[in-house]
C-alpha cells in the first residue's frame, strides 16, 4: 500500500509539472499593460491638458503683473523720496563762500601785464560793453541834438553827435557830417567795419556818422599844414571833374593811408564835418568853381 501511495504521488507531481509547462501562470510582479483608449477619450484627455496648461500660464502672468506693480510702486516711492529730498536741499540756504578773483596773468604777454586796464566807457544804458554795430545804428540821432538851443549851426550838431558816440566807445574815432537836406557833399573816407549810418532827413538835416580807422604814422618826410593844404588844393583843381575816391587815393599815396576827402556838389554848400586829424594834416577851402573842400588825415 505504501508503495502504491508513493507511486501515485509521483504520478500526480509529474502530471502537475506537465500541466504547468503547457499552461504558464501570470507573474504578479509584472507591470500591467495600459488599455488602449478610443479617440473620444484621447481628445478629452488632450482638452484637459490644454486647460490645465492655460490655467498655469494665467497664474504665471498674474504673478508677473503683480510683481511689476509692486516694482512700480517702489520706484514711484523712491522718486517721491528723491524729489522731497531735492526740495529740502533747495530750501536750505547755501553757505556763503568767499570767491577769490581769478588770475589770468599766465595768459597775458609781458606788455599786457604792465598795461593797466582801461575803464569801461560810459554807455548811458545802451550796452554793458562797447557798442555793437546794431546798437550803433539804432541810437535815435534826433534825440541827441533836437530841442537844444545851444546848437547854432551844423558844426555844433556834428560836434555833439561825435562826442556822444566817443563817450560810448571811449575813444575819439567818430566822424560826423551834417548838411542841409539835399545839399550834402560827396565823401571818400576810411570806415571801421560796418560802423556807418546815413540819414537823408532828420529834422531837415542830412547826417552821416561813421567810425574812422585808427591813426597810422604818416609818410616821411613829414610836411607842414600849409604844404598839406596846398597839395590838396592842387589835386582838387586838377581833378575837379574826377571822383572824390580818385583824389583821396592821390592823398593816400602822398601822405599815407587814412586820408578823408569831402567836396560839395552844390553852388551854395551848406555842410560841416567834425573829426579828429593828426600831424596838423587838415584843410578847408573854396574852389574857384564854388565847390567847398574839407580834407584831413586821421
CSV table of C-alpha atoms in Angstrom, one decimal:
chain,number,residue,atom,x,y,z
A,1,UNK,CA,0.0,0.0,0.0
A,2,UNK,CA,2.7,2.4,0.9
A,3,UNK,CA,4.4,1.7,-2.4
A,4,UNK,CA,1.2,2.4,-4.3
A,5,UNK,CA,0.7,5.7,-2.4
A,6,UNK,CA,4.2,6.9,-3.2
A,7,UNK,CA,3.8,5.8,-6.8
A,8,UNK,CA,0.5,7.8,-7.0
A,9,UNK,CA,2.2,10.9,-5.5
A,10,UNK,CA,4.9,10.7,-8.1
A,11,UNK,CA,2.4,10.3,-10.9
A,12,UNK,CA,0.4,13.3,-9.6
A,13,UNK,CA,3.5,15.6,-9.3
A,14,UNK,CA,4.6,14.6,-12.8
A,15,UNK,CA,1.2,15.4,-14.3
A,16,UNK,CA,1.2,18.8,-12.5
A,17,UNK,CA,4.6,19.6,-14.0
A,18,UNK,CA,3.4,18.7,-17.4
A,19,UNK,CA,0.3,20.9,-16.9
A,20,UNK,CA,2.4,23.9,-15.8
A,21,UNK,CA,4.5,23.6,-18.8
A,22,UNK,CA,1.6,23.7,-21.1
A,23,UNK,CA,-0.4,26.3,-19.0
A,24,UNK,CA,2.1,29.0,-17.6
A,25,UNK,CA,0.7,31.3,-14.9
A,26,UNK,CA,1.0,35.3,-15.0
A,27,UNK,CA,3.7,36.8,-12.9
A,28,UNK,CA,2.0,39.2,-10.4
A,29,UNK,CA,5.1,41.4,-10.2
A,30,UNK,CA,5.0,42.2,-14.0
A,31,UNK,CA,3.7,45.6,-15.0
A,32,UNK,CA,0.1,45.7,-16.4
A,33,UNK,CA,-0.3,46.9,-19.9
A,34,UNK,CA,-2.4,50.0,-20.4
A,35,UNK,CA,-5.6,49.6,-22.1
A,36,UNK,CA,-5.8,51.4,-25.4
A,37,UNK,CA,-8.2,54.5,-25.3
A,38,UNK,CA,-10.6,55.2,-28.0
A,39,UNK,CA,-10.4,58.5,-29.9
A,40,UNK,CA,-13.0,60.3,-27.8
A,41,UNK,CA,-11.2,59.6,-24.6
A,42,UNK,CA,-8.0,60.7,-26.2
A,43,UNK,CA,-9.5,64.0,-27.3
A,44,UNK,CA,-11.0,64.7,-23.9
A,45,UNK,CA,-7.6,64.0,-22.3
A,46,UNK,CA,-5.9,66.5,-24.6
A,47,UNK,CA,-8.5,69.1,-23.8
A,48,UNK,CA,-8.0,68.7,-20.1
A,49,UNK,CA,-4.2,69.0,-20.6
A,50,UNK,CA,-4.7,72.3,-22.6
A,51,UNK,CA,-7.0,73.7,-20.0
A,52,UNK,CA,-4.5,72.9,-17.3
A,53,UNK,CA,-1.7,74.5,-19.2
A,54,UNK,CA,-3.7,77.7,-19.8
A,55,UNK,CA,-4.6,77.9,-16.2
A,56,UNK,CA,-0.9,77.6,-15.2
A,57,UNK,CA,0.0,80.3,-17.8
A,58,UNK,CA,-2.6,82.6,-16.4
A,59,UNK,CA,-1.3,82.1,-12.9
A,60,UNK,CA,2.2,83.0,-14.0
A,61,UNK,CA,1.1,86.1,-15.9
A,62,UNK,CA,-0.9,87.3,-12.9
A,63,UNK,CA,2.1,86.7,-10.7
A,64,UNK,CA,4.4,88.7,-13.1
A,65,UNK,CA,1.9,91.6,-13.3
A,66,UNK,CA,1.7,91.7,-9.5
A,67,UNK,CA,5.5,91.8,-9.3
A,68,UNK,CA,5.7,94.7,-11.9
A,69,UNK,CA,3.0,96.7,-10.0
A,70,UNK,CA,5.0,96.3,-6.8
A,71,UNK,CA,8.2,97.3,-8.5
A,72,UNK,CA,6.4,100.4,-10.0
A,73,UNK,CA,5.1,101.4,-6.6
A,74,UNK,CA,8.5,101.0,-5.1
A,75,UNK,CA,10.0,103.1,-7.9
A,76,UNK,CA,7.4,105.9,-7.5
A,77,UNK,CA,8.0,105.9,-3.8
A,78,UNK,CA,11.7,106.2,-4.4
A,79,UNK,CA,11.1,109.1,-6.9
A,80,UNK,CA,8.9,110.8,-4.4
A,81,UNK,CA,11.5,110.5,-1.7
A,82,UNK,CA,14.2,111.8,-4.1
A,83,UNK,CA,12.1,114.9,-5.1
A,84,UNK,CA,11.3,115.6,-1.4
A,85,UNK,CA,15.0,115.4,-0.6
A,86,UNK,CA,15.7,117.8,-3.5
A,87,UNK,CA,13.1,120.2,-2.3
A,88,UNK,CA,14.6,120.1,1.1
A,89,UNK,CA,18.0,120.8,-0.3
A,90,UNK,CA,16.7,123.7,-2.5
A,91,UNK,CA,15.0,125.3,0.5
A,92,UNK,CA,18.2,125.0,2.6
A,93,UNK,CA,20.2,128.3,2.5
A,94,UNK,CA,23.5,127.9,0.7
A,95,UNK,CA,26.6,128.5,2.8
A,96,UNK,CA,28.3,131.8,1.9
A,97,UNK,CA,31.7,131.4,0.2
A,98,UNK,CA,34.3,133.9,-0.4
A,99,UNK,CA,35.1,133.9,-4.1
A,100,UNK,CA,38.6,134.9,-4.9
A,101,UNK,CA,39.4,136.8,-8.1
A,102,UNK,CA,40.8,134.6,-10.8
A,103,UNK,CA,44.2,135.4,-12.1
A,104,UNK,CA,44.7,135.5,-15.8
A,105,UNK,CA,48.3,136.7,-15.8
A,106,UNK,CA,49.6,133.5,-17.2
A,107,UNK,CA,47.6,134.0,-20.4
A,108,UNK,CA,48.8,137.6,-21.0
A,109,UNK,CA,52.0,138.8,-22.5
A,110,UNK,CA,54.6,140.8,-20.6
A,111,UNK,CA,53.4,144.1,-22.2
A,112,UNK,CA,49.7,143.3,-21.4
A,113,UNK,CA,50.6,142.7,-17.8
A,114,UNK,CA,52.2,146.0,-17.4
A,115,UNK,CA,49.4,147.9,-19.1
A,116,UNK,CA,46.6,148.9,-16.7
A,117,UNK,CA,43.1,148.1,-17.9
A,118,UNK,CA,41.2,150.9,-19.5
A,119,UNK,CA,38.0,151.9,-17.6
A,120,UNK,CA,34.8,150.8,-19.4
A,121,UNK,CA,33.3,153.7,-21.4
A,122,UNK,CA,30.0,155.2,-20.3
A,123,UNK,CA,27.1,153.8,-22.3
A,124,UNK,CA,24.0,155.5,-20.9
A,125,UNK,CA,22.2,152.2,-20.6
A,126,UNK,CA,22.7,151.2,-24.3
A,127,UNK,CA,25.1,148.3,-23.7
A,128,UNK,CA,27.3,146.7,-21.0
A,129,UNK,CA,30.3,146.8,-23.3
A,130,UNK,CA,31.3,149.0,-26.2
A,131,UNK,CA,28.5,149.4,-28.7
A,132,UNK,CA,27.8,146.7,-31.3
A,133,UNK,CA,27.0,147.7,-34.9
A,134,UNK,CA,23.3,147.1,-34.2
A,135,UNK,CA,23.3,149.4,-31.2
A,136,UNK,CA,25.3,152.0,-33.1
A,137,UNK,CA,22.7,152.1,-35.8
A,138,UNK,CA,19.7,152.1,-33.5
A,139,UNK,CA,20.6,155.2,-31.5
A,140,UNK,CA,18.0,157.9,-32.2
A,141,UNK,CA,20.1,160.8,-33.5
A,142,UNK,CA,17.2,163.2,-33.4
A,143,UNK,CA,17.1,162.9,-29.6
A,144,UNK,CA,20.8,163.9,-29.4
A,145,UNK,CA,20.5,167.4,-30.9
A,146,UNK,CA,16.9,168.3,-31.4
A,147,UNK,CA,15.5,171.0,-29.0
A,148,UNK,CA,19.0,172.0,-27.9
A,149,UNK,CA,19.1,175.8,-28.1
A,150,UNK,CA,22.8,175.9,-27.6
A,151,UNK,CA,23.5,174.4,-31.0
A,152,UNK,CA,23.9,177.2,-33.5
A,153,UNK,CA,24.9,175.5,-36.8
A,154,UNK,CA,25.8,172.2,-38.5
A,155,UNK,CA,29.2,172.1,-36.9
A,156,UNK,CA,27.7,172.2,-33.4
A,157,UNK,CA,25.3,169.4,-34.2
A,158,UNK,CA,28.1,167.2,-35.7
A,159,UNK,CA,30.3,168.0,-32.7
A,160,UNK,CA,27.6,166.9,-30.2
A,161,UNK,CA,26.8,163.7,-32.1
A,162,UNK,CA,30.5,162.8,-32.3
A,163,UNK,CA,31.1,163.3,-28.6
A,164,UNK,CA,28.1,161.2,-27.8
A,165,UNK,CA,29.4,158.2,-29.6
A,166,UNK,CA,33.0,158.8,-28.5
A,167,UNK,CA,31.7,158.6,-24.9
A,168,UNK,CA,30.2,155.2,-25.7
A,169,UNK,CA,33.4,153.8,-27.2
A,170,UNK,CA,35.9,155.5,-25.0
A,171,UNK,CA,37.9,157.0,-27.9
A,172,UNK,CA,37.9,159.8,-30.5
A,173,UNK,CA,37.3,157.9,-33.8
A,174,UNK,CA,33.8,159.1,-34.6
A,175,UNK,CA,33.3,161.3,-37.6
A,176,UNK,CA,30.0,163.2,-38.4
A,177,UNK,CA,28.9,165.2,-41.4
A,178,UNK,CA,25.8,167.4,-41.1
A,179,UNK,CA,24.3,169.2,-44.1
A,180,UNK,CA,21.0,170.7,-45.1
A,181,UNK,CA,18.8,168.1,-46.7
A,182,UNK,CA,19.7,167.8,-50.4
A,183,UNK,CA,23.0,169.8,-50.1
A,184,UNK,CA,25.3,167.1,-48.8
A,185,UNK,CA,28.9,166.7,-50.2
A,186,UNK,CA,30.5,163.7,-51.9
A,187,UNK,CA,32.8,162.0,-49.5
A,188,UNK,CA,35.6,159.5,-49.6
A,189,UNK,CA,36.6,158.1,-46.2
A,190,UNK,CA,38.1,155.2,-44.3
A,191,UNK,CA,35.5,153.4,-42.2
A,192,UNK,CA,35.9,150.9,-39.4
A,193,UNK,CA,33.9,147.7,-40.3
A,194,UNK,CA,30.2,148.4,-40.6
A,195,UNK,CA,30.1,151.3,-38.2
A,196,UNK,CA,28.5,153.7,-40.6
A,197,UNK,CA,25.0,155.2,-40.9
A,198,UNK,CA,23.4,157.7,-43.3
A,199,UNK,CA,20.1,159.6,-42.9
A,200,UNK,CA,18.8,161.8,-45.7
A,201,UNK,CA,16.3,163.8,-43.5
A,202,UNK,CA,16.4,164.1,-39.7
A,203,UNK,CA,14.8,167.4,-38.7
A,204,UNK,CA,15.8,168.9,-42.1
A,205,UNK,CA,19.4,167.6,-41.9
A,206,UNK,CA,21.3,165.1,-44.0
A,207,UNK,CA,23.5,163.3,-41.5
A,208,UNK,CA,26.4,160.8,-42.0
A,209,UNK,CA,28.1,159.2,-39.0
A,210,UNK,CA,30.9,156.7,-39.1
A,211,UNK,CA,33.7,155.3,-37.1
A,212,UNK,CA,37.1,156.1,-38.7
A,213,UNK,CA,40.1,153.8,-38.8
A,214,UNK,CA,42.8,154.2,-36.3
A,215,UNK,CA,45.7,156.6,-36.8
A,216,UNK,CA,48.8,155.3,-38.7
A,217,UNK,CA,52.1,157.1,-39.0
A,218,UNK,CA,52.3,159.4,-42.0
A,219,UNK,CA,54.8,159.0,-44.8
A,220,UNK,CA,58.1,160.7,-44.5
A,221,UNK,CA,59.2,163.4,-44.8
A,222,UNK,CA,56.6,165.0,-42.7
A,223,UNK,CA,55.2,168.2,-44.1
A,224,UNK,CA,53.6,171.3,-42.6
A,225,UNK,CA,49.9,172.2,-42.6
A,226,UNK,CA,50.3,174.7,-45.3
A,227,UNK,CA,52.1,172.2,-47.6
A,228,UNK,CA,49.4,169.7,-47.0
A,229,UNK,CA,46.7,172.2,-47.9
A,230,UNK,CA,48.4,173.4,-51.0
A,231,UNK,CA,48.8,169.9,-52.3
A,232,UNK,CA,45.1,169.2,-51.6
A,233,UNK,CA,44.1,172.3,-53.4
A,234,UNK,CA,46.3,171.5,-56.4
A,235,UNK,CA,44.9,168.0,-56.9
A,236,UNK,CA,41.3,169.2,-56.3
A,237,UNK,CA,41.6,171.8,-59.1
A,238,UNK,CA,43.3,169.4,-61.4
A,239,UNK,CA,40.8,166.5,-60.8
A,240,UNK,CA,37.7,168.5,-60.1
A,241,UNK,CA,35.7,166.5,-62.6
A,242,UNK,CA,37.0,163.2,-61.3
A,243,UNK,CA,35.5,161.2,-58.4
A,244,UNK,CA,36.4,162.0,-54.8
A,245,UNK,CA,37.8,158.5,-54.5
A,246,UNK,CA,40.5,159.2,-57.1
A,247,UNK,CA,41.5,162.4,-55.3
A,248,UNK,CA,41.6,160.6,-51.9
A,249,UNK,CA,43.8,157.8,-53.4
A,250,UNK,CA,46.3,160.5,-54.5
A,251,UNK,CA,46.3,161.9,-51.0
A,252,UNK,CA,46.9,158.4,-49.5
A,253,UNK,CA,49.8,157.9,-52.0
A,254,UNK,CA,51.4,161.2,-50.9
A,255,UNK,CA,50.8,161.2,-47.1
A,256,UNK,CA,50.0,157.7,-46.2
A,257,UNK,CA,46.6,155.8,-45.9
A,258,UNK,CA,44.0,157.3,-43.7
A,259,UNK,CA,43.1,160.4,-45.7
A,260,UNK,CA,39.4,161.6,-45.9
A,261,UNK,CA,38.1,164.0,-48.5
A,262,UNK,CA,34.8,165.8,-49.0
A,263,UNK,CA,33.6,168.0,-51.9
A,264,UNK,CA,30.3,169.9,-52.1
A,265,UNK,CA,28.1,169.2,-55.1
A,266,UNK,CA,26.1,172.5,-55.0
A,267,UNK,CA,27.0,176.1,-55.7
A,268,UNK,CA,26.0,177.2,-52.2
A,269,UNK,CA,27.4,174.5,-50.0
A,270,UNK,CA,25.8,174.1,-46.6
A,271,UNK,CA,27.6,171.4,-44.7
A,272,UNK,CA,30.2,170.9,-42.0
A,273,UNK,CA,32.3,168.0,-40.6
A,274,UNK,CA,33.5,167.3,-37.1
A,275,UNK,CA,36.5,164.9,-37.0
A,276,UNK,CA,40.0,164.4,-35.5
A,277,UNK,CA,43.1,164.7,-37.5
A,278,UNK,CA,46.8,164.1,-36.8
A,279,UNK,CA,50.1,165.9,-37.7
A,280,UNK,CA,48.1,169.1,-38.5
A,281,UNK,CA,47.0,167.5,-41.8
A,282,UNK,CA,43.8,169.4,-42.1
A,283,UNK,CA,42.5,171.7,-44.9
A,284,UNK,CA,39.3,173.6,-45.7
A,285,UNK,CA,38.9,176.0,-48.7
A,286,UNK,CA,36.7,177.0,-51.5
A,287,UNK,CA,37.5,176.3,-55.2
A,288,UNK,CA,37.1,178.9,-57.9
A,289,UNK,CA,34.1,177.0,-59.2
A,290,UNK,CA,32.4,177.5,-55.8
A,291,UNK,CA,32.8,173.9,-54.5
A,292,UNK,CA,33.9,173.7,-50.9
A,293,UNK,CA,36.6,171.2,-49.9
A,294,UNK,CA,37.4,169.6,-46.5
A,295,UNK,CA,40.3,167.2,-46.3
A,296,UNK,CA,42.1,165.7,-43.3
A,297,UNK,CA,44.2,162.7,-42.4
A,298,UNK,CA,43.3,160.6,-39.4
